[in-house]
mmCIF file of N, CA and C in Angstrom:
data_model
loop_
_atom_site.group_PDB
_atom_site.id
_atom_site.type_symbol
_atom_site.label_atom_id
_atom_site.label_comp_id
_atom_site.label_asym_id
_atom_site.label_seq_id
_atom_site.Cartn_x
_atom_site.Cartn_y
_atom_site.Cartn_z
ATOM 1 N N GLN I 85 0.823 -1.194 0.000
ATOM 2 C CA GLN I 85 0.000 0.000 0.000
ATOM 3 C C GLN I 85 0.860 1.248 0.000
ATOM 4 N N VAL I 86 0.325 2.289 -0.592
ATOM 5 C CA VAL I 86 0.999 3.579 -0.657
ATOM 6 C C VAL I 86 0.045 4.633 -0.128
ATOM 7 N N GLN I 87 0.570 5.523 0.695
ATOM 8 C CA GLN I 87 -0.201 6.656 1.180
ATOM 9 C C GLN I 87 0.424 7.933 0.627
ATOM 10 N N LEU I 88 -0.427 8.812 0.152
ATOM 11 C CA LEU I 88 0.021 10.082 -0.421
ATOM 12 C C LEU I 88 -0.606 11.224 0.368
ATOM 13 N N VAL I 89 0.219 12.183 0.767
ATOM 14 C CA VAL I 89 -0.275 13.320 1.527
ATOM 15 C C VAL I 89 0.208 14.604 0.856
ATOM 16 N N GLU I 90 -0.757 15.404 0.420
ATOM 17 C CA GLU I 90 -0.437 16.685 -0.210
ATOM 18 C C GLU I 90 -0.373 17.786 0.840
ATOM 19 N N SER I 91 0.425 18.799 0.549
ATOM 20 C CA SER I 91 0.498 19.980 1.406
ATOM 21 C C SER I 91 0.942 21.165 0.561
ATOM 22 N N GLY I 92 0.812 22.361 1.136
ATOM 23 C CA GLY I 92 1.285 23.550 0.458
ATOM 24 C C GLY I 92 0.214 24.404 -0.178
ATOM 25 N N GLY I 93 -1.021 23.939 -0.163
ATOM 26 C CA GLY I 93 -2.088 24.742 -0.729
ATOM 27 C C GLY I 93 -2.359 25.978 0.113
ATOM 28 N N GLY I 94 -3.158 26.882 -0.431
ATOM 29 C CA GLY I 94 -3.481 28.095 0.301
ATOM 30 C C GLY I 94 -4.149 29.114 -0.590
ATOM 31 N N LEU I 95 -4.210 30.329 -0.072
ATOM 32 C CA LEU I 95 -4.843 31.439 -0.778
ATOM 33 C C LEU I 95 -3.759 32.433 -1.207
ATOM 34 N N VAL I 96 -3.697 32.707 -2.505
ATOM 35 C CA VAL I 96 -2.751 33.692 -3.013
ATOM 36 C C VAL I 96 -3.457 34.607 -4.007
ATOM 37 N N HIS I 97 -2.867 35.759 -4.248
ATOM 38 C CA HIS I 97 -3.426 36.692 -5.215
ATOM 39 C C HIS I 97 -3.015 36.309 -6.632
ATOM 40 N N THR I 98 -3.761 36.789 -7.579
ATOM 41 C CA THR I 98 -3.416 36.584 -8.989
ATOM 42 C C THR I 98 -1.976 37.035 -9.234
ATOM 43 N N GLY I 99 -1.252 36.191 -9.950
ATOM 44 C CA GLY I 99 0.147 36.482 -10.238
ATOM 45 C C GLY I 99 1.116 35.902 -9.239
ATOM 46 N N GLY I 100 0.598 35.365 -8.152
ATOM 47 C CA GLY I 100 1.453 34.799 -7.115
ATOM 48 C C GLY I 100 1.930 33.402 -7.446
ATOM 49 N N SER I 101 2.648 32.829 -6.495
ATOM 50 C CA SER I 101 3.229 31.501 -6.667
ATOM 51 C C SER I 101 2.902 30.622 -5.468
ATOM 52 N N LEU I 102 2.886 29.335 -5.720
ATOM 53 C CA LEU I 102 2.725 28.336 -4.670
ATOM 54 C C LEU I 102 3.547 27.120 -5.047
ATOM 55 N N LYS I 103 3.998 26.416 -4.022
ATOM 56 C CA LYS I 103 4.689 25.156 -4.263
ATOM 57 C C LYS I 103 3.994 24.073 -3.447
ATOM 58 N N LEU I 104 3.443 23.117 -4.141
ATOM 59 C CA LEU I 104 2.767 21.998 -3.500
ATOM 60 C C LEU I 104 3.735 20.840 -3.318
ATOM 61 N N SER I 105 3.495 20.069 -2.273
ATOM 62 C CA SER I 105 4.296 18.876 -2.013
ATOM 63 C C SER I 105 3.377 17.677 -1.878
ATOM 64 N N CYS I 106 3.897 16.541 -2.254
ATOM 65 C CA CYS I 106 3.183 15.277 -2.101
ATOM 66 C C CYS I 106 4.182 14.277 -1.545
ATOM 67 N N THR I 107 3.970 13.885 -0.308
ATOM 68 C CA THR I 107 4.875 12.941 0.338
ATOM 69 C C THR I 107 4.258 11.558 0.326
ATOM 70 N N ALA I 108 5.044 10.619 -0.131
ATOM 71 C CA ALA I 108 4.568 9.252 -0.246
ATOM 72 C C ALA I 108 5.173 8.373 0.839
ATOM 73 N N SER I 109 4.408 7.469 1.336
ATOM 74 C CA SER I 109 4.906 6.491 2.288
ATOM 75 C C SER I 109 4.403 5.122 1.871
ATOM 76 N N GLY I 110 5.115 4.108 2.303
ATOM 77 C CA GLY I 110 4.774 2.767 1.879
ATOM 78 C C GLY I 110 5.748 2.287 0.833
ATOM 79 N N SER I 111 5.315 1.328 0.066
ATOM 80 C CA SER I 111 6.175 0.720 -0.942
ATOM 81 C C SER I 111 6.144 1.536 -2.225
ATOM 82 N N ILE I 112 7.093 2.452 -2.356
ATOM 83 C CA ILE I 112 7.051 3.374 -3.485
ATOM 84 C C ILE I 112 8.178 3.158 -4.465
ATOM 85 N N GLY I 113 9.075 2.228 -4.205
ATOM 86 C CA GLY I 113 10.243 2.072 -5.051
ATOM 87 C C GLY I 113 9.940 1.702 -6.480
ATOM 88 N N SER I 114 8.823 1.049 -6.719
ATOM 89 C CA SER I 114 8.492 0.592 -8.065
ATOM 90 C C SER I 114 7.553 1.519 -8.808
ATOM 91 N N ILE I 115 7.175 2.608 -8.170
ATOM 92 C CA ILE I 115 6.245 3.537 -8.824
ATOM 93 C C ILE I 115 6.912 4.124 -10.059
ATOM 94 N N THR I 116 6.229 4.070 -11.187
ATOM 95 C CA THR I 116 6.818 4.552 -12.430
ATOM 96 C C THR I 116 6.433 5.994 -12.738
ATOM 97 N N ILE I 117 5.182 6.311 -12.596
ATOM 98 C CA ILE I 117 4.706 7.653 -12.941
ATOM 99 C C ILE I 117 3.910 8.222 -11.779
ATOM 100 N N MET I 118 4.184 9.482 -11.470
ATOM 101 C CA MET I 118 3.384 10.216 -10.508
ATOM 102 C C MET I 118 2.821 11.445 -11.198
ATOM 103 N N GLN I 119 1.669 11.862 -10.720
ATOM 104 C CA GLN I 119 0.966 12.943 -11.401
ATOM 105 C C GLN I 119 0.336 13.907 -10.406
ATOM 106 N N TRP I 120 0.080 15.094 -10.888
ATOM 107 C CA TRP I 120 -0.771 16.067 -10.199
ATOM 108 C C TRP I 120 -2.023 16.261 -11.053
ATOM 109 N N HIS I 121 -3.153 16.259 -10.398
ATOM 110 C CA HIS I 121 -4.420 16.576 -11.024
ATOM 111 C C HIS I 121 -5.053 17.717 -10.236
ATOM 112 N N ARG I 122 -6.054 18.341 -10.815
ATOM 113 C CA ARG I 122 -6.824 19.340 -10.083
ATOM 114 C C ARG I 122 -8.276 19.252 -10.486
ATOM 115 N N GLN I 123 -9.112 19.725 -9.571
ATOM 116 C CA GLN I 123 -10.541 19.751 -9.843
ATOM 117 C C GLN I 123 -11.122 21.040 -9.310
ATOM 118 N N ALA I 124 -11.680 21.823 -10.223
ATOM 119 C CA ALA I 124 -12.354 23.060 -9.856
ATOM 120 C C ALA I 124 -13.820 22.763 -9.591
ATOM 121 N N PRO I 125 -14.485 23.590 -8.803
ATOM 122 C CA PRO I 125 -15.905 23.364 -8.521
ATOM 123 C C PRO I 125 -16.715 23.262 -9.808
ATOM 124 N N GLY I 126 -17.484 22.199 -9.919
ATOM 125 C CA GLY I 126 -18.335 22.017 -11.085
ATOM 126 C C GLY I 126 -17.640 21.460 -12.301
ATOM 127 N N ASN I 127 -16.344 21.236 -12.189
ATOM 128 C CA ASN I 127 -15.582 20.726 -13.332
ATOM 129 C C ASN I 127 -15.086 19.312 -13.073
ATOM 130 N N GLN I 128 -14.695 18.663 -14.155
ATOM 131 C CA GLN I 128 -14.086 17.350 -14.014
ATOM 132 C C GLN I 128 -12.632 17.494 -13.570
ATOM 133 N N ARG I 129 -12.125 16.431 -12.964
ATOM 134 C CA ARG I 129 -10.727 16.416 -12.580
ATOM 135 C C ARG I 129 -9.870 16.403 -13.839
ATOM 136 N N GLU I 130 -8.824 17.215 -13.853
ATOM 137 C CA GLU I 130 -7.970 17.290 -15.021
ATOM 138 C C GLU I 130 -6.502 17.096 -14.646
ATOM 139 N N LEU I 131 -5.756 16.542 -15.590
ATOM 140 C CA LEU I 131 -4.335 16.309 -15.376
ATOM 141 C C LEU I 131 -3.572 17.627 -15.473
ATOM 142 N N VAL I 132 -2.680 17.833 -14.518
ATOM 143 C CA VAL I 132 -1.885 19.054 -14.485
ATOM 144 C C VAL I 132 -0.450 18.781 -14.911
ATOM 145 N N ALA I 133 0.117 17.681 -14.434
ATOM 146 C CA ALA I 133 1.517 17.376 -14.753
ATOM 147 C C ALA I 133 1.812 15.930 -14.421
ATOM 148 N N SER I 134 2.777 15.361 -15.139
ATOM 149 C CA SER I 134 3.231 13.999 -14.893
ATOM 150 C C SER I 134 4.744 13.969 -14.838
ATOM 151 N N ILE I 135 5.268 13.021 -14.047
ATOM 152 C CA ILE I 135 6.716 12.828 -14.010
ATOM 153 C C ILE I 135 7.003 11.340 -13.894
ATOM 154 N N SER I 136 7.927 10.860 -14.701
ATOM 155 C CA SER I 136 8.301 9.457 -14.656
ATOM 156 C C SER I 136 9.433 9.244 -13.663
ATOM 157 N N ARG I 137 9.737 7.982 -13.414
ATOM 158 C CA ARG I 137 10.778 7.678 -12.448
ATOM 159 C C ARG I 137 12.137 8.217 -12.879
ATOM 160 N N ASP I 138 12.352 8.300 -14.200
ATOM 161 C CA ASP I 138 13.633 8.830 -14.672
ATOM 162 C C ASP I 138 13.582 10.323 -14.942
ATOM 163 N N GLY I 139 12.494 10.972 -14.485
ATOM 164 C CA GLY I 139 12.442 12.425 -14.539
ATOM 165 C C GLY I 139 11.811 13.041 -15.764
ATOM 166 N N PHE I 140 11.262 12.219 -16.649
ATOM 167 C CA PHE I 140 10.602 12.762 -17.834
ATOM 168 C C PHE I 140 9.295 13.415 -17.402
ATOM 169 N N THR I 141 9.074 14.650 -17.849
ATOM 170 C CA THR I 141 7.885 15.394 -17.428
ATOM 171 C C THR I 141 6.977 15.705 -18.603
ATOM 172 N N GLU I 142 5.699 15.843 -18.305
ATOM 173 C CA GLU I 142 4.715 16.210 -19.315
ATOM 174 C C GLU I 142 3.692 17.154 -18.699
ATOM 175 N N TYR I 143 3.219 18.088 -19.532
ATOM 176 C CA TYR I 143 2.218 19.055 -19.094
ATOM 177 C C TYR I 143 1.215 19.295 -20.216
ATOM 178 N N PRO I 144 0.002 19.657 -19.861
ATOM 179 C CA PRO I 144 -0.905 20.144 -20.900
ATOM 180 C C PRO I 144 -0.318 21.433 -21.489
ATOM 181 N N ASP I 145 -0.566 21.662 -22.761
ATOM 182 C CA ASP I 145 -0.019 22.862 -23.407
ATOM 183 C C ASP I 145 -0.422 24.141 -22.672
ATOM 184 N N SER I 146 -1.620 24.158 -22.103
ATOM 185 C CA SER I 146 -2.128 25.361 -21.455
ATOM 186 C C SER I 146 -1.357 25.723 -20.189
ATOM 187 N N LEU I 147 -0.609 24.769 -19.624
ATOM 188 C CA LEU I 147 0.095 25.023 -18.364
ATOM 189 C C LEU I 147 1.606 25.075 -18.530
ATOM 190 N N LYS I 148 2.098 24.745 -19.701
ATOM 191 C CA LYS I 148 3.550 24.787 -19.919
ATOM 192 C C LYS I 148 4.094 26.185 -19.670
ATOM 193 N N GLY I 149 5.189 26.237 -18.949
ATOM 194 C CA GLY I 149 5.824 27.519 -18.661
ATOM 195 C C GLY I 149 5.419 28.108 -17.328
ATOM 196 N N ARG I 150 4.282 27.709 -16.789
ATOM 197 C CA ARG I 150 3.843 28.220 -15.487
ATOM 198 C C ARG I 150 3.990 27.196 -14.369
ATOM 199 N N PHE I 151 3.845 25.926 -14.711
ATOM 200 C CA PHE I 151 3.888 24.857 -13.713
ATOM 201 C C PHE I 151 5.116 23.983 -13.954
ATOM 202 N N THR I 152 5.753 23.569 -12.873
ATOM 203 C CA THR I 152 6.900 22.677 -12.964
ATOM 204 C C THR I 152 6.756 21.552 -11.951
ATOM 205 N N ILE I 153 6.787 20.338 -12.442
ATOM 206 C CA ILE I 153 6.717 19.173 -11.574
ATOM 207 C C ILE I 153 8.133 18.651 -11.350
ATOM 208 N N SER I 154 8.400 18.192 -10.136
ATOM 209 C CA SER I 154 9.696 17.606 -9.831
ATOM 210 C C SER I 154 9.513 16.508 -8.798
ATOM 211 N N ARG I 155 10.572 15.747 -8.608
ATOM 212 C CA ARG I 155 10.459 14.574 -7.745
ATOM 213 C C ARG I 155 11.786 14.354 -7.037
ATOM 214 N N ASP I 156 11.744 14.237 -5.719
ATOM 215 C CA ASP I 156 12.927 13.922 -4.913
ATOM 216 C C ASP I 156 12.760 12.494 -4.413
ATOM 217 N N VAL I 157 13.387 11.578 -5.107
ATOM 218 C CA VAL I 157 13.208 10.167 -4.778
ATOM 219 C C VAL I 157 13.697 9.864 -3.361
ATOM 220 N N ALA I 158 14.781 10.494 -2.949
ATOM 221 C CA ALA I 158 15.343 10.232 -1.622
ATOM 222 C C ALA I 158 14.389 10.650 -0.513
ATOM 223 N N LYS I 159 13.598 11.689 -0.774
ATOM 224 C CA LYS I 159 12.647 12.175 0.223
ATOM 225 C C LYS I 159 11.253 11.639 -0.003
ATOM 226 N N ASN I 160 11.100 10.780 -0.998
ATOM 227 C CA ASN I 160 9.772 10.232 -1.323
ATOM 228 C C ASN I 160 8.744 11.343 -1.536
ATOM 229 N N THR I 161 9.175 12.413 -2.162
ATOM 230 C CA THR I 161 8.321 13.577 -2.288
ATOM 231 C C THR I 161 8.295 14.087 -3.724
ATOM 232 N N MET I 162 7.135 14.498 -4.131
ATOM 233 C CA MET I 162 6.934 15.115 -5.438
ATOM 234 C C MET I 162 6.461 16.545 -5.208
ATOM 235 N N TYR I 163 6.813 17.430 -6.120
ATOM 236 C CA TYR I 163 6.475 18.840 -5.961
ATOM 237 C C TYR I 163 5.773 19.365 -7.205
ATOM 238 N N LEU I 164 5.035 20.435 -7.007
ATOM 239 C CA LEU I 164 4.463 21.183 -8.116
ATOM 240 C C LEU I 164 4.679 22.658 -7.825
ATOM 241 N N GLN I 165 5.595 23.259 -8.559
ATOM 242 C CA GLN I 165 5.843 24.687 -8.436
ATOM 243 C C GLN I 165 4.949 25.403 -9.426
ATOM 244 N N MET I 166 4.162 26.349 -8.928
ATOM 245 C CA MET I 166 3.214 27.076 -9.764
ATOM 246 C C MET I 166 3.512 28.567 -9.704
ATOM 247 N N HIS I 167 3.624 29.183 -10.868
ATOM 248 C CA HIS I 167 3.895 30.616 -10.972
ATOM 249 C C HIS I 167 2.777 31.300 -11.768
ATOM 250 N N SER I 168 2.749 32.611 -11.661
ATOM 251 C CA SER I 168 1.784 33.424 -12.423
ATOM 252 C C SER I 168 0.376 32.864 -12.297
ATOM 253 N N LEU I 169 -0.018 32.605 -11.087
ATOM 254 C CA LEU I 169 -1.301 31.941 -10.854
ATOM 255 C C LEU I 169 -2.471 32.838 -11.234
ATOM 256 N N LYS I 170 -3.524 32.193 -11.715
ATOM 257 C CA LYS I 170 -4.726 32.873 -12.192
ATOM 258 C C LYS I 170 -5.922 32.350 -11.406
ATOM 259 N N PRO I 171 -6.996 33.110 -11.366
ATOM 260 C CA PRO I 171 -8.198 32.624 -10.664
ATOM 261 C C PRO I 171 -8.679 31.262 -11.185
ATOM 262 N N GLU I 172 -8.495 31.011 -12.471
ATOM 263 C CA GLU I 172 -8.935 29.732 -13.031
ATOM 264 C C GLU I 172 -8.057 28.557 -12.600
ATOM 265 N N ASP I 173 -6.966 28.824 -11.897
ATOM 266 C CA ASP I 173 -6.156 27.750 -11.321
ATOM 267 C C ASP I 173 -6.730 27.265 -9.986
ATOM 268 N N THR I 174 -7.744 27.934 -9.516
ATOM 269 C CA THR I 174 -8.374 27.547 -8.252
ATOM 270 C C THR I 174 -8.946 26.148 -8.343
ATOM 271 N N GLY I 175 -8.736 25.383 -7.284
ATOM 272 C CA GLY I 175 -9.288 24.039 -7.233
ATOM 273 C C GLY I 175 -8.597 23.213 -6.166
ATOM 274 N N ILE I 176 -9.014 21.975 -6.089
ATOM 275 C CA ILE I 176 -8.345 21.032 -5.202
ATOM 276 C C ILE I 176 -7.301 20.293 -6.035
ATOM 277 N N TYR I 177 -6.093 20.279 -5.549
ATOM 278 C CA TYR I 177 -4.975 19.634 -6.252
ATOM 279 C C TYR I 177 -4.674 18.292 -5.585
ATOM 280 N N TYR I 178 -4.637 17.273 -6.420
ATOM 281 C CA TYR I 178 -4.421 15.910 -5.942
ATOM 282 C C TYR I 178 -3.136 15.340 -6.551
ATOM 283 N N CYS I 179 -2.415 14.574 -5.771
ATOM 284 C CA CYS I 179 -1.320 13.807 -6.352
ATOM 285 C C CYS I 179 -1.754 12.354 -6.467
ATOM 286 N N SER I 180 -1.144 11.668 -7.401
ATOM 287 C CA SER I 180 -1.518 10.285 -7.649
ATOM 288 C C SER I 180 -0.347 9.513 -8.212
ATOM 289 N N THR I 181 -0.463 8.200 -8.149
ATOM 290 C CA THR I 181 0.499 7.326 -8.815
ATOM 291 C C THR I 181 -0.207 6.642 -9.969
ATOM 292 N N SER I 182 0.582 6.151 -10.896
ATOM 293 C CA SER I 182 0.027 5.300 -11.929
ATOM 294 C C SER I 182 -0.152 3.891 -11.359
ATOM 295 N N ARG I 183 -0.803 3.058 -12.122
ATOM 296 C CA ARG I 183 -0.813 1.639 -11.800
ATOM 297 C C ARG I 183 0.570 1.095 -12.161
ATOM 298 N N TYR I 184 1.148 0.272 -11.288
ATOM 299 C CA TYR I 184 2.521 -0.158 -11.529
ATOM 300 C C TYR I 184 2.752 -1.566 -11.020
ATOM 301 N N TRP I 185 3.808 -2.174 -11.519
ATOM 302 C CA TRP I 185 4.182 -3.545 -11.163
ATOM 303 C C TRP I 185 5.281 -3.471 -10.110
ATOM 304 N N ASP I 186 5.056 -4.141 -8.959
ATOM 305 C CA ASP I 186 6.062 -4.076 -7.898
ATOM 306 C C ASP I 186 6.968 -5.303 -7.873
ATOM 307 N N GLY I 187 6.893 -6.088 -8.909
ATOM 308 C CA GLY I 187 7.723 -7.283 -8.999
ATOM 309 C C GLY I 187 6.936 -8.556 -8.799
ATOM 310 N N SER I 188 5.780 -8.408 -8.135
ATOM 311 C CA SER I 188 4.969 -9.595 -7.921
ATOM 312 C C SER I 188 3.492 -9.363 -8.194
ATOM 313 N N ARG I 189 3.093 -8.132 -8.258
ATOM 314 C CA ARG I 189 1.675 -7.818 -8.481
ATOM 315 C C ARG I 189 1.544 -6.370 -8.949
ATOM 316 N N TYR I 190 0.387 -6.088 -9.531
ATOM 317 C CA TYR I 190 0.068 -4.716 -9.898
ATOM 318 C C TYR I 190 -0.536 -4.008 -8.689
ATOM 319 N N LEU I 191 -0.139 -2.765 -8.516
ATOM 320 C CA LEU I 191 -0.679 -1.926 -7.440
ATOM 321 C C LEU I 191 -1.125 -0.588 -8.015
ATOM 322 N N GLY I 192 -1.988 0.076 -7.240
ATOM 323 C CA GLY I 192 -2.421 1.404 -7.631
ATOM 324 C C GLY I 192 -3.518 1.380 -8.660
ATOM 325 N N PRO I 193 -3.881 2.549 -9.147
ATOM 326 C CA PRO I 193 -3.325 3.837 -8.755
ATOM 327 C C PRO I 193 -3.762 4.263 -7.352
ATOM 328 N N TYR I 194 -2.961 5.118 -6.777
ATOM 329 C CA TYR I 194 -3.255 5.680 -5.473
ATOM 330 C C TYR I 194 -3.442 7.195 -5.578
ATOM 331 N N TRP I 195 -4.281 7.707 -4.699
ATOM 332 C CA TRP I 195 -4.601 9.143 -4.695
ATOM 333 C C TRP I 195 -4.445 9.702 -3.294
ATOM 334 N N GLY I 196 -4.010 10.956 -3.227
ATOM 335 C CA GLY I 196 -4.023 11.665 -1.975
ATOM 336 C C GLY I 196 -5.385 12.287 -1.735
ATOM 337 N N GLN I 197 -5.520 12.947 -0.586
ATOM 338 C CA GLN I 197 -6.787 13.571 -0.213
ATOM 339 C C GLN I 197 -6.973 14.945 -0.841
ATOM 340 N N GLY I 198 -5.905 15.523 -1.344
ATOM 341 C CA GLY I 198 -6.005 16.815 -2.010
ATOM 342 C C GLY I 198 -5.663 17.979 -1.100
ATOM 343 N N THR I 199 -5.255 19.067 -1.733
ATOM 344 C CA THR I 199 -4.988 20.309 -1.022
ATOM 345 C C THR I 199 -5.624 21.454 -1.795
ATOM 346 N N GLN I 200 -6.294 22.348 -1.075
ATOM 347 C CA GLN I 200 -7.042 23.428 -1.717
ATOM 348 C C GLN I 200 -6.111 24.559 -2.137
ATOM 349 N N VAL I 201 -6.270 24.975 -3.371
ATOM 350 C CA VAL I 201 -5.555 26.144 -3.898
ATOM 351 C C VAL I 201 -6.600 27.159 -4.339
ATOM 352 N N THR I 202 -6.511 28.359 -3.799
ATOM 353 C CA THR I 202 -7.460 29.411 -4.146
ATOM 354 C C THR I 202 -6.704 30.643 -4.599
ATOM 355 N N ILE I 203 -7.045 31.114 -5.791
ATOM 356 C CA ILE I 203 -6.399 32.300 -6.350
ATOM 357 C C ILE I 203 -7.423 33.428 -6.382
ATOM 358 N N SER I 204 -7.135 34.482 -5.665
ATOM 359 C CA SER I 204 -8.063 35.606 -5.615
ATOM 360 C C SER I 204 -7.714 36.609 -6.717
ATOM 361 N N SER I 205 -8.747 37.227 -7.257
ATOM 362 C CA SER I 205 -8.546 38.202 -8.343
ATOM 363 C C SER I 205 -8.318 39.592 -7.791
#
């Protein structure tokens, strides 16, 4: 089992920055891909960023240049640095793992409980 705990959310003004963290505990050595998603009120959950175990990152075109995902394997922690924040970035941000093979079975995906990000205009 893997537990994911997000932190770092809060209230910032338009144009501000936030850095979210996602700390993983449990058997995480075989996790291949970790992701950040977000969900705004009334909207579907959407993918914000992905990072592979070897550091390959992907973003939706709409977020490239403003959001940066990173991963500290030694600290079992993933980050999302967000700059130039806009009111439409408001939502609950979740971290997750992909489904992965741990050598004997498939596990995941796993999700954290989310952290609220609110951007005031």
